[in-house]
Coordinates of C-alpha atoms and ligand atoms in Angstrom, one line a residue:
M1 CA -21.3 -7.9 6.4
Q2 CA -17.2 -6.3 6.4
K3 CA -14.8 -10.0 6.0
T4 CA -11.4 -9.5 7.3
K5 CA -8.7 -9.9 4.6
I6 CA -5.5 -9.6 7.1
K7 CA -4.4 -10.1 10.3
A8 CA -1.5 -9.3 11.7
D9 CA -1.4 -11.4 15.2
K10 CA 1.2 -10.5 17.4
L11 CA 3.6 -9.9 15.0
N12 CA 7.3 -9.1 16.2
L13 CA 9.7 -8.0 13.6
Y14 CA 13.8 -7.4 15.0
Y15 CA 16.6 -5.9 12.3
G16 CA 19.2 -7.9 14.3
D17 CA 19.0 -6.0 17.8
N18 CA 16.4 -3.6 16.7
H19 CA 12.4 -4.4 17.5
A20 CA 10.9 -2.6 15.8
L21 CA 7.3 -4.0 15.5
H22 CA 6.1 -5.1 19.1
D23 CA 3.7 -7.3 18.9
I24 CA 0.8 -5.6 16.4
Q25 CA -2.5 -6.9 16.3
L26 CA -4.5 -4.8 13.6
Q27 CA -7.3 -6.6 11.5
I28 CA -8.2 -4.8 8.0
E29 CA -11.5 -5.4 6.4
S30 CA -11.7 -6.4 2.5
N31 CA -12.3 -3.5 0.5
S32 CA -12.0 -0.6 3.2
I33 CA -9.0 2.3 3.1
A34 CA -6.9 1.9 6.1
A35 CA -4.3 4.4 6.7
L36 CA -1.8 3.7 8.8
I37 CA -0.2 7.2 11.0
G38 CA 2.7 8.1 13.2
P39 CA 6.3 9.8 13.2
S40 CA 9.0 8.9 10.8
G41 CA 11.1 5.8 12.4
C42 CA 8.0 4.0 14.6
G43 CA 8.0 0.7 12.0
K44 CA 5.3 1.7 9.5
S45 CA 7.2 0.9 6.6
T46 CA 8.1 -1.8 8.0
F47 CA 5.1 -3.3 9.0
L48 CA 3.9 -2.8 5.6
R49 CA 6.4 -4.4 4.2
T50 CA 5.7 -7.5 7.0
L51 CA 2.3 -7.8 4.7
N52 CA 3.3 -9.2 1.1
R53 CA 7.0 -10.6 2.8
M54 CA 9.4 -7.6 1.1
N55 CA 11.5 -7.7 4.2
D56 CA 12.2 -11.0 3.7
L57 CA 14.9 -9.0 1.3
I58 CA 16.5 -7.4 4.5
D59 CA 19.0 -10.4 6.1
S60 CA 18.9 -9.2 9.0
V61 CA 15.2 -9.8 9.5
R62 CA 14.0 -11.6 12.1
I63 CA 9.4 -12.1 12.9
T64 CA 7.6 -13.3 15.1
G65 CA 3.6 -14.3 15.6
D66 CA 1.2 -14.1 12.3
V67 CA 0.1 -12.1 9.1
I68 CA -2.9 -13.8 7.7
V69 CA -4.6 -12.8 4.7
D70 CA -7.8 -14.5 3.0
G71 CA -6.9 -16.9 5.7
Q72 CA -3.7 -18.0 5.0
H73 CA -1.0 -17.8 7.0
I74 CA 1.7 -15.9 4.5
Y75 CA 4.8 -17.2 6.7
N76 CA 4.1 -20.4 6.6
S77 CA 6.8 -22.9 5.0
D78 CA 5.2 -23.6 2.4
A79 CA 3.4 -20.3 2.0
D80 CA 3.8 -18.9 -2.1
V81 CA 6.0 -16.2 -2.0
V82 CA 5.4 -15.4 -5.6
S83 CA 1.5 -15.1 -5.7
L84 CA 1.4 -13.2 -2.3
R85 CA 3.5 -10.4 -3.8
K86 CA 1.2 -10.9 -7.1
R87 CA -2.0 -10.4 -4.7
V88 CA -0.8 -7.9 -2.7
G89 CA 1.3 -5.7 -4.2
M90 CA 2.7 -2.3 -3.4
V91 CA 3.2 1.5 -4.7
F92 CA 6.5 3.8 -3.2
Q93 CA 7.6 6.9 -1.9
R94 CA 8.6 7.7 -5.3
P95 CA 7.1 6.4 -8.7
N96 CA 9.4 4.4 -9.6
P97 CA 8.5 3.6 -13.5
F98 CA 10.9 1.3 -16.1
P99 CA 13.1 2.6 -18.3
M100 CA 10.3 1.3 -21.0
S101 CA 7.1 2.4 -22.8
I102 CA 4.0 3.8 -21.1
F103 CA 2.6 0.2 -22.3
D104 CA 5.4 -2.4 -22.0
N105 CA 5.7 -1.0 -18.2
I106 CA 2.1 -1.7 -17.6
A107 CA 2.1 -5.3 -19.7
Y108 CA 5.4 -6.1 -17.6
G109 CA 3.8 -8.5 -15.3
P110 CA 0.6 -10.1 -17.3
R111 CA 3.9 -11.0 -19.1
I112 CA 6.0 -12.4 -16.4
H113 CA 2.8 -14.5 -15.8
G114 CA 3.1 -16.3 -19.2
T115 CA 0.5 -13.4 -20.9
K116 CA 1.7 -13.4 -24.7
K117 CA -1.6 -12.4 -27.2
K118 CA -1.3 -8.7 -27.7
A119 CA -5.2 -8.4 -28.3
V120 CA -5.3 -10.0 -24.2
L121 CA -2.1 -7.5 -23.6
D122 CA -3.8 -4.8 -25.2
E123 CA -6.8 -5.0 -23.3
I124 CA -4.9 -5.3 -20.5
V125 CA -3.2 -2.2 -20.8
E126 CA -6.1 -0.5 -21.5
R127 CA -8.3 -1.6 -18.2
S128 CA -5.5 -0.7 -15.6
L129 CA -4.8 2.6 -17.4
V130 CA -8.7 3.6 -17.1
Q131 CA -8.5 1.9 -13.8
A132 CA -5.6 4.1 -12.4
A133 CA -7.7 7.3 -14.1
L134 CA -4.8 7.7 -16.6
W135 CA -5.6 6.1 -19.8
D136 CA -7.0 9.5 -21.1
E137 CA -3.7 11.7 -20.6
V138 CA -1.7 8.5 -21.9
K139 CA -3.6 6.9 -24.7
D140 CA -1.9 8.4 -27.8
R141 CA 1.5 7.3 -26.5
L142 CA 1.4 4.7 -25.2
N143 CA 4.8 3.4 -26.8
K144 CA 6.5 7.0 -25.5
S145 CA 8.9 6.7 -22.2
A146 CA 7.3 6.4 -19.0
L147 CA 10.1 8.4 -18.3
G148 CA 8.2 11.2 -20.0
L149 CA 5.6 11.7 -17.3
S150 CA 4.7 13.8 -15.2
G151 CA 5.2 12.4 -11.8
G152 CA 2.0 13.0 -10.8
Q153 CA 1.2 10.4 -13.8
Q154 CA 4.4 8.2 -12.7
Q155 CA 3.1 7.1 -9.9
R156 CA -0.7 6.3 -11.2
L157 CA 1.2 4.6 -14.1
C158 CA 3.0 2.8 -11.2
I159 CA -1.0 1.6 -9.7
A160 CA -1.9 1.1 -13.2
R161 CA 1.0 -1.4 -13.2
L162 CA 0.3 -3.1 -10.0
L163 CA -3.3 -3.3 -11.0
A164 CA -2.6 -5.1 -14.2
V165 CA -1.5 -8.5 -12.6
E166 CA -4.7 -8.4 -10.7
P167 CA -4.1 -7.9 -6.9
E168 CA -6.4 -7.9 -4.1
V169 CA -4.7 -5.6 -2.0
L170 CA -2.5 -2.3 -2.4
L171 CA -0.3 -1.5 -0.2
M172 CA 1.3 2.4 -0.8
D173 CA 3.8 3.9 1.6
E174 CA 3.3 7.7 1.4
P175 CA 2.5 7.2 -2.4
T176 CA 1.4 11.3 -2.7
S177 CA 4.8 12.8 -0.9
A178 CA 6.8 13.3 -3.8
L179 CA 3.5 14.9 -5.6
D180 CA 2.5 18.6 -6.1
P181 CA -1.1 19.0 -4.4
I182 CA -3.2 18.2 -8.2
S183 CA -1.9 14.7 -8.3
T184 CA -2.2 14.2 -4.8
L185 CA -5.7 15.3 -5.2
K186 CA -6.0 12.4 -8.3
V187 CA -4.4 9.6 -6.4
E188 CA -6.5 10.1 -3.5
E189 CA -10.0 10.7 -5.2
L190 CA -8.7 7.2 -6.9
T191 CA -8.2 5.6 -3.6
Q192 CA -11.8 6.1 -3.4
T193 CA -12.8 4.7 -6.6
L194 CA -10.3 1.4 -6.1
K195 CA -11.4 0.7 -2.7
D196 CA -15.0 -0.9 -4.2
R197 CA -12.8 -3.5 -5.7
Y198 CA -9.3 -3.3 -4.0
T199 CA -8.2 -3.5 -0.1
I200 CA -5.8 -0.5 0.8
I201 CA -3.6 0.4 2.8
I202 CA -1.8 3.9 2.7
V203 CA 0.3 4.9 5.3
T204 CA 1.2 8.8 5.2
H205 CA 2.2 12.1 7.1
N206 CA -0.6 13.8 5.6
M207 CA -3.3 13.6 8.9
Q208 CA -5.8 15.3 6.4
Q209 CA -5.1 12.8 3.8
A210 CA -5.8 10.2 6.3
A211 CA -9.0 12.2 7.7
R212 CA -10.1 12.5 4.0
I213 CA -9.2 9.0 2.4
S214 CA -9.4 6.0 5.0
D215 CA -12.4 4.3 7.0
M216 CA -10.1 2.7 9.4
T217 CA -6.6 4.9 11.1
S218 CA -4.0 3.5 12.7
F219 CA -1.9 5.1 15.2
F220 CA 1.9 3.6 15.4
L221 CA 4.6 5.3 17.9
N222 CA 8.2 3.5 18.8
G223 CA 7.1 0.2 16.9
I224 CA 4.1 0.4 18.8
L225 CA 0.9 -0.2 17.9
V226 CA -0.7 2.7 19.8
E227 CA -4.3 3.0 18.8
T228 CA -6.6 2.0 15.1
D229 CA -10.2 3.3 15.4
K230 CA -12.6 4.5 13.0
T231 CA -10.8 7.2 10.8
D232 CA -13.6 9.8 12.5
K233 CA -13.0 8.6 16.0
I234 CA -9.4 8.5 15.8
F235 CA -9.0 12.4 14.1
T236 CA -11.9 13.7 16.7
N237 CA -12.1 11.8 20.2
P238 CA -8.9 9.1 20.0
N239 CA -8.1 6.9 23.5
D240 CA -5.1 7.2 24.2
Q241 CA -3.6 10.6 25.2
R242 CA -0.3 9.9 22.8
T243 CA -2.8 9.3 19.6
E244 CA -4.0 13.1 20.7
D245 CA -0.7 14.4 21.7
Y246 CA 0.3 13.5 17.7
I247 CA -2.5 14.7 15.8
T248 CA -2.4 18.4 17.7
G249 CA 0.7 18.4 16.3
R250 CA 2.4 18.2 20.0
F251 CA 5.2 15.2 18.7
G252 CA 6.3 14.1 15.5
Ligands
ADP301 N1 16.5 -1.9 6.4 C1 17.0 -2.0 7.0 N2 17.6 -2.4 7.9 C2 17.7 -2.2 9.4 N3 16.7 -0.9 9.9 C3 15.8 -0.7 9.5 C4 15.9 -1.0 8.3 N4 14.1 -0.2 7.9 C5 13.4 0.5 8.9 N5 14.8 0.1 9.8 C6 14.4 0.3 11.5 O1 13.3 0.3 11.4 C7 13.0 1.2 12.6 C8 10.8 1.6 11.7 O2 11.6 2.7 10.3 P1 10.8 2.3 9.7 O3 9.3 1.3 9.3 O4 11.1 3.0 8.1 O5 9.5 3.4 10.1 P2 9.0 4.9 9.4 O6 8.2 4.1 7.8 O7 7.6 4.8 10.6 O8 9.5 6.2 9.1 C9 13.6 2.2 12.6 O9 14.2 2.4 13.5 C10 14.3 2.2 11.4 O10 16.2 2.5 11.4
MG302 MG1 8.3 4.6 5.8

């Protein structure tokens, strides 16, 4: 039986007067891939950031409603935001490796969380890079700068960096939009192997990508969640005319 990992319940978000998310209602199952699609500016990134309280960092933001992760109300005043951001990690559009070695990039999070022993860090670095399908390409250059990697390798490094702190949910905001087709394919394949252990929510402008990799797809328009359904259904026979218009390229 599938278990609900994340639930957004009547979630509203305002940037000052800009009402950017309207009554979002969405449930995401454990070990599934959820795709978020919709035209630019419709609130996909904003929604993604509500799931690990990254919007807290923006002053004008006001939120009503609820986000529940594993049964915990993450906007409760006693919620532990540091532990939340460890459990719900994020990968961005442009890979953002730290200007340090490949090894230190991956060891960064575990070190902050208190792991000091070299042998343990070695193990975490190898495991994370293997999981991110990057180990074979970098195992002989772990002490070289991460900035010397290709864009596609840098993005997998950023995924490995997340995996090193043992998250449960991976938020990916257009993770392949800055990558070439081969790197894109590698990241897509990676999502399929990661889904056994993680819950993945991916924003993509690439509808073929959403169709290829996701189980469920949600279509956003002007801050409204128009429709969520099984990915095949959304791309073959959506319920809402606006979804149909978007996926057939009539706008966006
Ligand atoms: N940091 C921010 N401060 C103020 N408004 C923002 C901020 N980020 C996004 N917005 C506004 O919120 C709306 C949704 O943006 P966004 O979530 O980035 O959309 P998408 O990711 O779908 O392109 C837009 O109107 C955008 O201008
Ligand atoms: Mg965005």
